[in-house]
Coordinates of C-alpha atoms in Angstrom, one line a residue:
M324 CA 25.0 16.7 -107.4
S325 CA 25.6 19.7 -109.3
K326 CA 28.7 20.2 -111.1
A327 CA 30.0 22.9 -108.9
S328 CA 29.8 20.1 -105.9
T329 CA 31.3 17.8 -107.9
F330 CA 34.2 19.8 -108.6
R331 CA 34.7 20.8 -104.9
S332 CA 34.4 17.0 -103.4
G333 CA 35.9 15.4 -106.2
G334 CA 39.2 17.9 -106.0
I335 CA 38.9 19.0 -109.2
A336 CA 40.8 22.6 -109.8
T337 CA 38.2 25.6 -109.2
P338 CA 38.8 29.2 -110.3
S339 CA 39.7 30.2 -107.0
R340 CA 42.6 27.2 -106.8
F341 CA 44.1 28.2 -110.2
L342 CA 44.5 31.9 -109.4
S343 CA 45.8 31.0 -105.9
T344 CA 48.2 27.9 -107.4
G345 CA 49.3 31.1 -110.4
W346 CA 49.5 33.7 -107.4
V347 CA 52.1 31.3 -105.4
W348 CA 53.7 30.8 -109.0
L349 CA 54.1 34.6 -109.5
C350 CA 55.7 35.2 -106.4
R351 CA 57.9 32.3 -106.8
R352 CA 58.9 33.5 -110.2
L353 CA 59.5 37.2 -108.6
R354 CA 62.1 35.8 -106.4
V355 CA 64.1 34.7 -109.4
S356 CA 63.1 36.8 -112.6
E357 CA 64.5 40.4 -112.7
A358 CA 62.4 40.6 -115.7
A359 CA 59.6 39.9 -113.8
F360 CA 60.6 41.9 -111.2
I361 CA 60.9 45.1 -113.4
L362 CA 57.1 44.6 -114.5
V363 CA 56.1 44.7 -111.3
A364 CA 57.4 48.3 -110.8
V365 CA 56.3 49.1 -114.4
A366 CA 53.0 48.6 -112.7
I367 CA 53.7 50.6 -109.1
G368 CA 55.1 53.1 -111.9
A369 CA 51.7 53.8 -113.6
A370 CA 50.1 53.7 -110.2
A371 CA 52.3 56.1 -108.6
G372 CA 51.9 58.3 -111.6
L373 CA 47.7 58.4 -111.5
G374 CA 48.5 58.9 -108.2
S375 CA 50.1 62.2 -108.5
V376 CA 47.7 63.2 -111.2
L377 CA 44.7 62.7 -108.5
I378 CA 46.5 64.3 -105.8
G379 CA 47.5 67.5 -107.7
S380 CA 44.1 68.1 -109.4
I381 CA 42.6 67.9 -106.0
A382 CA 45.2 70.1 -104.3
R383 CA 44.2 73.0 -107.4
T384 CA 40.7 72.6 -107.3
L385 CA 40.7 72.9 -104.1
Q386 CA 42.8 76.2 -104.4
H387 CA 40.9 77.3 -107.6
L388 CA 37.7 77.2 -105.7
L389 CA 38.5 78.8 -102.6
F390 CA 40.9 81.6 -103.8
A391 CA 38.4 82.5 -107.1
L392 CA 41.6 81.7 -109.0
P393 CA 41.7 82.0 -113.0
P394 CA 41.9 78.7 -114.7
T395 CA 45.4 79.5 -115.8
L396 CA 47.1 80.8 -112.9
R397 CA 48.4 79.5 -109.8
L398 CA 47.7 80.8 -106.2
S399 CA 51.1 81.7 -106.1
S400 CA 51.5 84.3 -108.9
L401 CA 48.5 86.1 -108.0
P402 CA 50.0 89.8 -107.6
S403 CA 47.4 90.6 -104.6
L404 CA 44.9 88.9 -102.1
G405 CA 42.3 91.1 -100.5
W406 CA 41.8 90.5 -96.8
P407 CA 38.3 88.6 -97.2
T408 CA 40.1 85.6 -99.5
L409 CA 42.7 85.3 -97.0
A410 CA 40.2 84.2 -94.3
V411 CA 40.2 80.9 -96.0
L412 CA 43.6 80.5 -94.2
P413 CA 42.6 79.9 -90.8
V414 CA 39.3 78.2 -91.6
G415 CA 41.7 75.6 -93.8
G416 CA 43.3 74.8 -90.2
G417 CA 40.2 74.5 -88.9
V418 CA 39.7 72.3 -91.7
L419 CA 42.5 70.5 -91.5
A420 CA 41.9 69.9 -87.6
L421 CA 38.9 68.1 -87.9
F422 CA 40.0 66.0 -90.4
S423 CA 43.3 64.9 -88.6
L424 CA 40.9 64.2 -85.3
A425 CA 38.5 62.6 -87.2
T426 CA 41.8 60.0 -88.7
R427 CA 42.7 60.0 -84.9
A428 CA 41.5 56.0 -84.3
R429 CA 45.6 55.0 -85.3
Q430 CA 47.3 56.8 -82.6
R431 CA 50.9 55.5 -83.9
Q432 CA 53.1 57.9 -85.3
L433 CA 52.6 57.8 -89.2
V434 CA 55.6 56.3 -91.2
D435 CA 56.6 57.9 -94.4
A436 CA 58.8 56.0 -96.6
V437 CA 61.8 57.1 -95.5
E438 CA 61.2 55.9 -92.1
A439 CA 59.8 52.7 -93.4
N440 CA 62.6 51.9 -95.7
A441 CA 65.2 52.6 -92.8
L442 CA 63.4 50.6 -89.8
H443 CA 60.3 48.9 -91.3
G444 CA 61.9 47.2 -94.3
G445 CA 59.8 48.9 -96.5
R446 CA 56.6 48.3 -94.8
M447 CA 53.9 50.8 -95.0
S448 CA 50.3 51.0 -94.0
M449 CA 48.1 52.7 -96.9
V450 CA 45.6 53.8 -94.5
D451 CA 48.0 55.8 -92.6
S452 CA 49.9 56.8 -96.3
L453 CA 45.8 58.1 -96.9
V454 CA 45.7 60.4 -93.8
I455 CA 49.2 61.6 -95.0
A456 CA 47.7 62.5 -98.4
G457 CA 44.6 63.9 -97.0
Q458 CA 46.3 66.3 -94.6
T459 CA 48.7 67.2 -97.2
M460 CA 46.2 68.1 -100.1
L461 CA 43.9 70.1 -97.3
S462 CA 47.3 72.0 -96.2
N463 CA 47.8 72.9 -99.6
G464 CA 44.6 73.4 -100.9
F465 CA 43.7 76.0 -98.7
G466 CA 47.0 77.5 -99.2
A467 CA 49.4 77.0 -96.7
S468 CA 53.2 77.2 -97.1
V469 CA 53.5 73.6 -97.9
G470 CA 54.3 71.4 -100.8
L471 CA 52.3 68.2 -102.3
E472 CA 55.6 66.4 -102.7
A473 CA 55.5 64.3 -99.5
A474 CA 52.1 63.7 -100.5
Y475 CA 53.2 61.7 -104.1
A476 CA 56.1 60.3 -102.7
Q477 CA 53.8 58.9 -99.8
I478 CA 51.3 57.2 -101.6
G479 CA 54.0 56.3 -104.7
G480 CA 55.4 54.7 -101.5
A481 CA 52.2 52.7 -100.0
V482 CA 51.2 51.2 -103.1
A483 CA 54.3 50.1 -103.9
S484 CA 54.7 48.1 -100.5
L485 CA 51.0 47.0 -100.0
L486 CA 51.7 45.1 -103.6
G487 CA 55.4 44.0 -102.5
R488 CA 53.9 42.2 -99.3
A489 CA 51.2 40.7 -101.4
L490 CA 53.6 39.4 -103.7
S491 CA 55.6 38.3 -100.4
L492 CA 58.6 39.9 -101.5
R493 CA 61.9 39.7 -99.4
R494 CA 63.2 42.6 -97.2
G495 CA 65.5 44.0 -100.0
D496 CA 63.2 43.4 -102.8
L497 CA 60.5 45.6 -101.4
R498 CA 62.7 48.6 -100.1
T499 CA 63.7 48.4 -103.8
L500 CA 59.7 48.8 -104.7
V501 CA 59.0 51.3 -102.1
G502 CA 61.9 53.5 -103.6
A503 CA 60.9 52.7 -107.0
G504 CA 57.2 54.0 -106.3
A505 CA 58.3 56.9 -103.8
G506 CA 60.5 58.1 -107.0
A507 CA 58.0 57.6 -109.6
A508 CA 55.8 59.9 -108.3
I509 CA 58.4 62.5 -108.4
A510 CA 59.1 61.8 -111.8
A511 CA 55.6 62.3 -112.8
A512 CA 55.1 65.6 -110.7
F513 CA 58.0 67.2 -112.3
G514 CA 58.1 65.5 -115.4
A515 CA 61.6 64.3 -115.2
P516 CA 62.1 60.7 -114.8
L517 CA 65.9 61.0 -114.2
T518 CA 65.0 62.9 -110.8
G519 CA 62.7 60.7 -109.8
T520 CA 65.0 58.1 -110.6
F521 CA 67.7 59.5 -108.1
Y522 CA 65.1 60.8 -105.4
A523 CA 64.4 56.8 -104.9
F524 CA 68.5 56.0 -104.9
E525 CA 69.4 59.1 -102.2
I526 CA 66.4 60.0 -100.6
V527 CA 64.5 56.6 -100.0
I528 CA 66.6 53.4 -100.2
G529 CA 69.6 55.2 -99.1
A530 CA 72.3 53.4 -101.5
Y531 CA 72.8 52.6 -105.0
T532 CA 72.4 49.4 -106.2
P533 CA 72.8 47.8 -109.7
A534 CA 70.0 45.3 -109.3
A535 CA 67.6 48.5 -108.7
I536 CA 69.1 50.3 -111.6
A537 CA 66.0 49.0 -114.4
P538 CA 63.1 48.9 -111.8
V539 CA 63.7 52.0 -110.5
T540 CA 64.5 53.8 -114.2
A541 CA 61.4 51.8 -115.5
A542 CA 58.8 53.0 -113.0
A543 CA 60.0 56.4 -113.0
L544 CA 59.8 56.6 -116.9
T545 CA 56.2 55.0 -116.6
A546 CA 55.1 57.6 -114.2
T547 CA 56.2 60.3 -116.4
F548 CA 54.6 59.0 -119.5
V549 CA 51.5 58.2 -117.1
S550 CA 50.9 61.7 -115.7
S551 CA 51.6 63.3 -119.5
L552 CA 49.2 60.8 -121.1
F553 CA 46.3 62.1 -118.7
G554 CA 47.7 65.9 -119.3
A555 CA 49.0 66.6 -116.0
Q556 CA 51.3 69.8 -116.4
P557 CA 54.5 68.9 -114.6
Y558 CA 56.4 71.5 -112.2
I559 CA 59.6 71.3 -114.0
V560 CA 60.9 74.8 -114.7
S561 CA 62.1 75.1 -118.4
E562 CA 64.6 77.9 -118.5
T563 CA 67.6 78.4 -121.0
A564 CA 71.2 78.3 -119.5
G565 CA 72.7 82.2 -119.1
R566 CA 76.0 82.8 -120.6
A567 CA 78.8 79.9 -120.0
I568 CA 80.1 78.7 -117.3
E569 CA 83.7 79.5 -116.4
T570 CA 86.4 78.2 -113.7
H571 CA 86.9 80.5 -111.6
H572 CA 82.6 80.6 -111.6
Y573 CA 82.5 77.4 -109.6
L574 CA 84.5 79.2 -106.8
I575 CA 81.8 82.1 -106.7
Y576 CA 79.1 79.3 -106.5
A577 CA 80.4 77.2 -103.9
G578 CA 80.1 80.6 -101.9
L579 CA 76.7 80.5 -102.7
A580 CA 76.2 76.8 -101.8
A581 CA 77.5 78.0 -98.2
I582 CA 75.2 80.5 -98.2
C583 CA 72.2 78.2 -99.1
A584 CA 73.9 75.6 -96.6
L585 CA 73.1 77.7 -93.9
I586 CA 69.8 79.0 -94.7
G587 CA 68.8 75.2 -95.5
I588 CA 70.0 74.6 -91.4
V589 CA 68.2 77.6 -89.9
L590 CA 64.8 77.1 -91.7
M591 CA 64.8 73.2 -90.5
R592 CA 65.6 74.2 -86.8
S593 CA 63.2 77.3 -86.8
V594 CA 60.2 74.9 -88.0
A595 CA 61.6 73.1 -85.1
L596 CA 61.7 75.5 -82.4
V597 CA 58.2 76.9 -83.7
E598 CA 56.8 73.4 -83.2
M599 CA 58.6 73.0 -79.9
V600 CA 57.3 76.1 -78.7
T601 CA 53.8 75.5 -79.6
R602 CA 53.3 72.1 -77.7
R603 CA 54.8 73.9 -75.0
L604 CA 52.4 76.2 -74.9
K605 CA 49.9 73.4 -74.1
L606 CA 47.6 74.8 -77.0
P607 CA 44.6 72.0 -78.2
G608 CA 45.8 70.3 -81.2
W609 CA 42.6 71.4 -82.9
S610 CA 43.7 74.8 -82.2
R611 CA 47.1 74.8 -83.8
P612 CA 46.8 75.1 -87.7
A613 CA 43.9 77.7 -87.1
I614 CA 46.2 79.5 -85.4
G615 CA 48.4 79.1 -87.9
G616 CA 46.6 80.3 -90.8
A617 CA 45.3 83.1 -89.0
L618 CA 49.7 84.2 -88.5
L619 CA 49.9 83.3 -92.4
I620 CA 47.4 86.3 -93.1
P621 CA 49.9 89.2 -93.3
L622 CA 52.4 87.4 -94.3
A623 CA 50.1 86.4 -97.8
A624 CA 48.9 90.2 -97.7
L625 CA 52.3 91.3 -98.0
S626 CA 53.2 88.7 -100.6
P627 CA 51.0 86.5 -101.9
Q628 CA 54.4 84.4 -103.1
A629 CA 54.5 83.4 -99.4
L630 CA 51.5 80.7 -99.9
S631 CA 50.9 77.2 -101.3
A632 CA 54.6 75.4 -102.7
G633 CA 55.3 78.4 -104.9
H634 CA 54.8 76.8 -108.4
G635 CA 53.5 80.1 -110.1
A636 CA 56.1 82.4 -108.0
L637 CA 59.1 80.2 -109.4
H638 CA 58.0 80.4 -112.8
M639 CA 57.1 84.1 -112.7
D640 CA 60.0 85.2 -111.1
L641 CA 62.5 83.1 -113.6
M642 CA 60.8 85.0 -116.2
A643 CA 60.6 88.6 -115.0
G644 CA 63.4 90.6 -113.8
V645 CA 62.3 91.6 -110.3
S646 CA 64.4 94.1 -108.0
L647 CA 66.7 92.7 -105.6
G648 CA 64.5 94.4 -102.4
L649 CA 61.4 92.7 -103.3
I650 CA 63.7 89.7 -103.6
A651 CA 64.4 89.6 -100.3
T652 CA 61.2 90.7 -98.8
I653 CA 60.0 87.5 -100.9
I654 CA 62.9 85.5 -99.3
L655 CA 61.6 86.6 -95.9
T656 CA 58.0 86.4 -96.4
K657 CA 58.1 82.9 -97.8
S658 CA 60.7 81.2 -94.9
A659 CA 58.2 83.0 -92.5
A660 CA 55.3 81.3 -93.9
A661 CA 57.0 78.1 -94.7
I662 CA 58.2 78.0 -90.7
V663 CA 54.5 78.7 -89.5
S664 CA 52.8 76.6 -91.9
L665 CA 54.8 73.2 -90.7
G666 CA 55.4 74.6 -87.1
F667 CA 51.6 75.1 -86.2
G668 CA 50.8 71.8 -87.4
F669 CA 50.1 71.8 -91.7
R670 CA 51.3 69.2 -93.7
G671 CA 53.3 69.1 -96.1
G672 CA 57.2 69.5 -96.8
L673 CA 59.6 71.9 -98.0
F674 CA 61.0 70.3 -101.4
F675 CA 59.6 72.6 -103.7
A676 CA 59.7 75.8 -101.2
S677 CA 63.3 75.1 -100.9
L678 CA 64.0 75.0 -104.8
F679 CA 61.8 78.2 -104.6
L680 CA 63.8 79.5 -102.2
G681 CA 67.1 78.6 -103.9
T682 CA 66.0 80.2 -106.8
L683 CA 65.5 83.8 -105.2
V684 CA 68.7 83.2 -103.0
G685 CA 70.7 82.4 -106.1
H686 CA 68.9 85.7 -108.0
L687 CA 69.8 87.6 -104.8
F688 CA 73.3 86.4 -104.6
A689 CA 74.1 87.5 -108.0
G690 CA 72.6 91.1 -107.9
G691 CA 74.8 91.3 -104.9
V692 CA 78.1 90.4 -106.3
A693 CA 77.4 92.7 -109.0
L694 CA 76.7 95.6 -106.9
A695 CA 79.8 94.8 -104.8
I696 CA 82.1 94.9 -107.7
G697 CA 80.3 97.2 -109.9
H698 CA 79.5 94.7 -112.9
P699 CA 78.0 91.6 -113.4
V700 CA 80.8 88.5 -112.3
V701 CA 78.2 85.4 -112.6
D702 CA 74.9 84.9 -114.7
A703 CA 71.7 85.6 -112.6
T704 CA 69.9 82.9 -114.2
N705 CA 72.8 79.8 -113.7
A706 CA 72.7 81.3 -110.2
A707 CA 69.0 80.8 -109.8
M708 CA 69.7 77.5 -111.1
V709 CA 72.4 76.6 -108.7
G710 CA 70.6 78.2 -105.4
M711 CA 67.8 76.2 -106.3
A712 CA 69.7 73.1 -106.4
A713 CA 72.0 74.1 -103.4
L714 CA 69.1 74.9 -101.3
A715 CA 67.0 72.1 -101.9
V716 CA 69.7 69.8 -100.8
A717 CA 70.3 71.7 -97.8
V718 CA 66.9 71.1 -97.3
I719 CA 66.3 67.4 -98.7
G720 CA 69.0 65.9 -99.6
G721 CA 70.0 64.3 -102.7
P722 CA 72.8 66.3 -105.1
F723 CA 72.7 64.1 -107.9
T724 CA 69.0 63.9 -107.6
M725 CA 69.1 68.2 -107.5
A726 CA 71.4 68.0 -110.5
M727 CA 69.4 65.6 -112.6
L728 CA 66.4 68.4 -112.1
V729 CA 68.6 71.4 -113.4
L730 CA 69.5 69.3 -116.1
E731 CA 66.3 67.8 -117.2
A732 CA 65.7 71.8 -117.0
T733 CA 68.0 73.7 -118.8
H734 CA 70.0 70.4 -120.7
D735 CA 73.0 72.3 -119.8
F736 CA 75.7 70.2 -119.3
A737 CA 78.0 72.9 -118.0
L738 CA 75.8 74.2 -116.0
T739 CA 74.9 70.8 -114.6
G740 CA 78.7 70.3 -113.5
A741 CA 78.5 73.2 -111.4
V742 CA 75.5 73.1 -109.7
L743 CA 76.6 69.8 -109.0
A744 CA 79.6 70.8 -107.4
A745 CA 77.8 73.4 -105.5
A746 CA 75.4 71.1 -104.3
L747 CA 77.8 68.6 -103.0
V748 CA 79.3 71.9 -101.2
A749 CA 76.4 72.3 -99.7
S750 CA 75.6 68.8 -98.7
T751 CA 79.3 68.2 -96.8
I752 CA 78.4 71.8 -94.9
V753 CA 75.2 70.6 -93.6
R754 CA 76.0 66.9 -92.9
E755 CA 79.2 68.7 -91.3
L756 CA 77.0 71.3 -89.3
F757 CA 73.6 69.9 -88.8
G758 CA 74.0 66.0 -90.2
Y759 CA 70.2 65.8 -90.9
S760 CA 67.8 66.5 -93.8
F761 CA 64.5 67.5 -93.3
S762 CA 62.7 64.6 -93.1
T763 CA 65.6 62.9 -90.5
W764 CA 65.8 65.7 -88.7
R765 CA 62.0 65.6 -87.5
L766 CA 62.7 61.8 -87.2
H767 CA 65.2 62.7 -84.6
L768 CA 63.1 65.2 -82.8
R769 CA 60.7 62.0 -82.3
G770 CA 63.7 60.0 -80.5
E771 CA 65.2 58.0 -84.1
T772 CA 68.7 58.2 -84.9
I773 CA 68.4 57.3 -88.8
K774 CA 70.6 59.8 -91.0
S775 CA 69.1 58.6 -94.3
A776 CA 66.6 56.0 -95.5
R777 CA 69.8 53.4 -95.4
D778 CA 68.5 50.3 -94.0
I779 CA 69.1 49.6 -90.1
G780 CA 65.8 48.2 -89.2
W781 CA 67.7 44.9 -89.4
T782 CA 69.7 45.8 -86.1
R783 CA 66.7 46.7 -84.2
G784 CA 65.1 43.0 -84.3
L785 CA 68.5 41.7 -83.2
T786 CA 67.9 42.8 -79.2
A787 CA 69.8 41.2 -76.3
G788 CA 66.7 39.5 -75.4
R789 CA 67.0 37.9 -78.2
M790 CA 70.3 37.1 -78.7
M791 CA 71.1 36.0 -75.0
R792 CA 71.8 32.6 -73.5
R793 CA 69.3 32.1 -70.7
E794 CA 71.0 31.7 -67.0
T795 CA 70.1 29.3 -64.5
H796 CA 72.3 29.1 -62.4
A797 CA 72.9 32.1 -60.5
T798 CA 75.1 32.3 -57.3
H799 CA 74.1 33.9 -53.6
T800 CA 76.9 36.8 -53.1
D801 CA 76.9 35.5 -49.6
M802 CA 78.7 32.4 -50.3
T803 CA 82.1 31.9 -49.3
V804 CA 84.9 31.3 -51.9
A805 CA 85.8 28.0 -50.3
E806 CA 82.2 27.4 -50.9
F807 CA 82.6 28.4 -54.3
R808 CA 85.4 26.1 -55.1
R809 CA 83.2 23.0 -54.0
R810 CA 80.1 24.0 -56.3
V811 CA 82.0 25.3 -59.2
P812 CA 84.7 22.9 -60.0
L813 CA 87.8 24.3 -62.4
G814 CA 86.9 23.8 -65.7
A815 CA 83.0 23.5 -65.3
T816 CA 82.4 26.9 -66.7
S817 CA 84.3 30.1 -67.0
R818 CA 82.5 32.4 -65.2
V819 CA 79.1 32.8 -62.4
V820 CA 76.7 35.1 -62.5
L821 CA 76.1 36.0 -58.4
V822 CA 72.7 37.6 -57.5
D823 CA 72.0 39.3 -53.5
R824 CA 69.4 37.8 -51.1
D825 CA 66.8 39.6 -53.3
D826 CA 67.9 37.5 -56.6
R827 CA 68.9 41.0 -57.8
Y828 CA 72.2 40.8 -60.2
A829 CA 75.4 41.6 -57.9
G830 CA 78.1 41.4 -60.7
I831 CA 80.2 38.1 -62.7
V832 CA 82.9 36.3 -61.2
Q833 CA 85.4 35.0 -63.3
T834 CA 85.9 31.6 -62.3
A835 CA 89.6 31.0 -62.0
S836 CA 90.1 34.4 -60.0
A837 CA 88.5 32.2 -57.1
Y838 CA 91.3 29.8 -57.3
A839 CA 94.2 32.1 -57.8
E840 CA 97.0 31.9 -54.9
G841 CA 96.5 34.2 -52.3
I842 CA 92.9 34.5 -52.3
D843 CA 91.3 34.2 -48.9
A844 CA 89.1 30.7 -48.8
D845 CA 86.6 32.1 -46.1
A846 CA 86.5 35.3 -47.8
C847 CA 82.7 36.2 -49.4
V848 CA 83.3 35.7 -53.2
A849 CA 81.0 38.4 -53.4
T850 CA 84.8 40.5 -53.2
L851 CA 85.8 38.7 -56.4
A852 CA 82.6 40.0 -58.7
G853 CA 83.2 42.3 -61.7
D854 CA 80.7 44.1 -64.2
R855 CA 78.3 45.0 -61.2
D856 CA 77.2 48.3 -63.2
A857 CA 77.8 47.2 -66.6
A858 CA 74.8 45.4 -67.6
L859 CA 72.4 45.0 -70.5
A860 CA 68.2 45.7 -71.0
P861 CA 66.7 42.9 -72.9
D862 CA 65.4 45.7 -75.5
Q863 CA 68.8 46.8 -76.5
D864 CA 69.3 46.5 -80.0
I865 CA 72.5 44.9 -81.3
V866 CA 74.2 48.3 -82.1
A867 CA 73.4 49.3 -78.9
V868 CA 75.1 46.0 -77.3
M869 CA 78.2 46.3 -78.8
Q870 CA 78.3 49.9 -77.8
R871 CA 78.1 48.5 -74.3
F872 CA 80.9 46.0 -74.9
D873 CA 83.1 49.1 -75.9
A874 CA 82.8 50.9 -73.3
S875 CA 82.6 48.3 -70.4
G876 CA 85.7 46.2 -71.8
A877 CA 84.3 43.1 -70.7
D878 CA 84.2 40.0 -72.3
E879 CA 80.2 38.8 -71.6
L880 CA 77.5 41.2 -69.8
A881 CA 74.3 40.4 -68.0
V882 CA 71.1 40.9 -69.6
L883 CA 68.5 42.4 -66.8
D884 CA 64.9 43.2 -66.5
P885 CA 63.7 46.6 -65.0
Q886 CA 64.0 45.0 -61.4
R887 CA 68.0 43.9 -62.5
H888 CA 66.5 40.1 -62.0
V889 CA 69.1 38.0 -64.4
L890 CA 67.2 37.1 -67.3
G891 CA 70.3 35.8 -69.5
L892 CA 74.1 36.2 -70.1
L893 CA 75.5 37.3 -73.7
S894 CA 78.9 37.1 -74.8
E895 CA 80.8 39.7 -77.1
T896 CA 82.0 37.2 -79.9
H897 CA 78.4 35.4 -79.9
V898 CA 77.5 39.7 -80.2
R899 CA 80.1 40.6 -83.0
R900 CA 79.3 37.2 -84.9
R901 CA 75.5 37.9 -85.2
Y902 CA 75.9 41.3 -86.5
A903 CA 78.2 40.0 -89.3
E904 CA 75.9 37.5 -90.3
E905 CA 73.1 39.6 -90.4
L906 CA 75.6 42.1 -92.3
E907 CA 76.3 40.0 -94.6
K908 CA 72.3 38.6 -95.3
A909 CA 71.7 42.4 -95.6
Q910 CA 73.7 42.8 -98.3
R911 CA 73.0 40.2 -100.4
E912 CA 69.6 41.6 -100.1
L913 CA 70.9 45.0 -101.0
F914 CA 72.5 44.0 -103.9
G915 CA 69.8 41.8 -105.3
E916 CA 71.1 38.5 -105.3
R917 CA 68.2 36.1 -106.6

């Protein structure tokens, strides 16, 4: 008998058993050791940094090949583009459509990091994420007015989710890792670890948690280091702040923030409107990106700065003085290009587009105020930084994220204070008038109710069907009160469910009401029934259930199937106790009690 056979038959530990035992030990260790968890976050940060480098390199290579760009220039920084070159745009739409058709084997909606953390406990599909990244790279590479940030965050979050599930992490830990992965990818792209860290907390995790600070920050720092190690050029704007910020400038910049908030709302609604119109036109799915690419041609001919995410244009416009008329033209063409690109089916985000548009709005605002008053009131460079952050907050969210981006770009704390104040103004106005960021707005259009990445997925698992107690003693409505008293003695049960001759729900009778004075014993017991129209569906989540109890005022409601057959009963006391238990459990996970 061979040695290997002896190992197998004799129960001696083989290498595979050692690996299996070691993996189980690691999984258990991660549940109790913060240091081990941070090391996993570092590994995820390294992977996210590599992913960002790879995605950016592929998209830029496509642009350089398709548009014959000089090695040192970006697409949006070109002074002009010839008509033959612009034919790449509709061709790119067709290629994207073919790619999307080829990957439609998975028919469900593709889940991004925000939705995954809010509704699915951080669970993401790597295959779906690769599809999203591929669509985004093709869209950006062929010149559509979309950014790559969605692909960066998607891959970073998916890697974290894949590893976290392999390690059998708890829901709260998995959500933290997904946020760390997405934030690390953004940190690598911008060369800004603080920005990536706050992006993870504000956009992907949805809350600041003490236990998550170390792993999220470690992932962001690692990703930034890895991307710089591979020579990636970060997106961050290296800009020197203008003249000193004075107290009255805060009020002026608040006005700029209000303008940016309104522009952001118009931009998000316009994207949704164009998308809705194109879908109602019943255009074939493959044709929408191609038509969108054709519509981009006149916009790109008017201003090449409308194409791609706008990295080259942002640097060019910050370094060179341009006329207010040209700035206004670029704002309109870039906004229209972004709306057309996303509305006609190109994949990507508005992160960098909102940064670029914000700088232009800030420049235009400073110039307009100077023209109105007769002399400069605020520095144009400072106004550009404030506008950049305010418009990005209006569209993406995350006031501290954008404030850290400005701090890491300018290293000016006074300007960062003004930026943070303006960002909070913009955020407040958007929440009051609109209520969504771009990512959650698109989810809202799909019928979801989330407004941030805060974990509400656990509420969807607590349905009326899961919480109810089965009801097997329904009583028919044609029974008299006297017969009811005989069958249901006082004290036997507090309430009885009634059904009609077809066994359909007909209300609930409080047992004590049948024994009240003055009740006709020969009357039909159905006359005592209440809550005939107040009932629950088995798939209603706990939030909807509590809202139904509040609206009906009932202490107990029946759970019915679509044919109104009684499945069970659910009491308000039990529902609220379960909600409190699950909320306490979610909070323990949120604050990382290991």
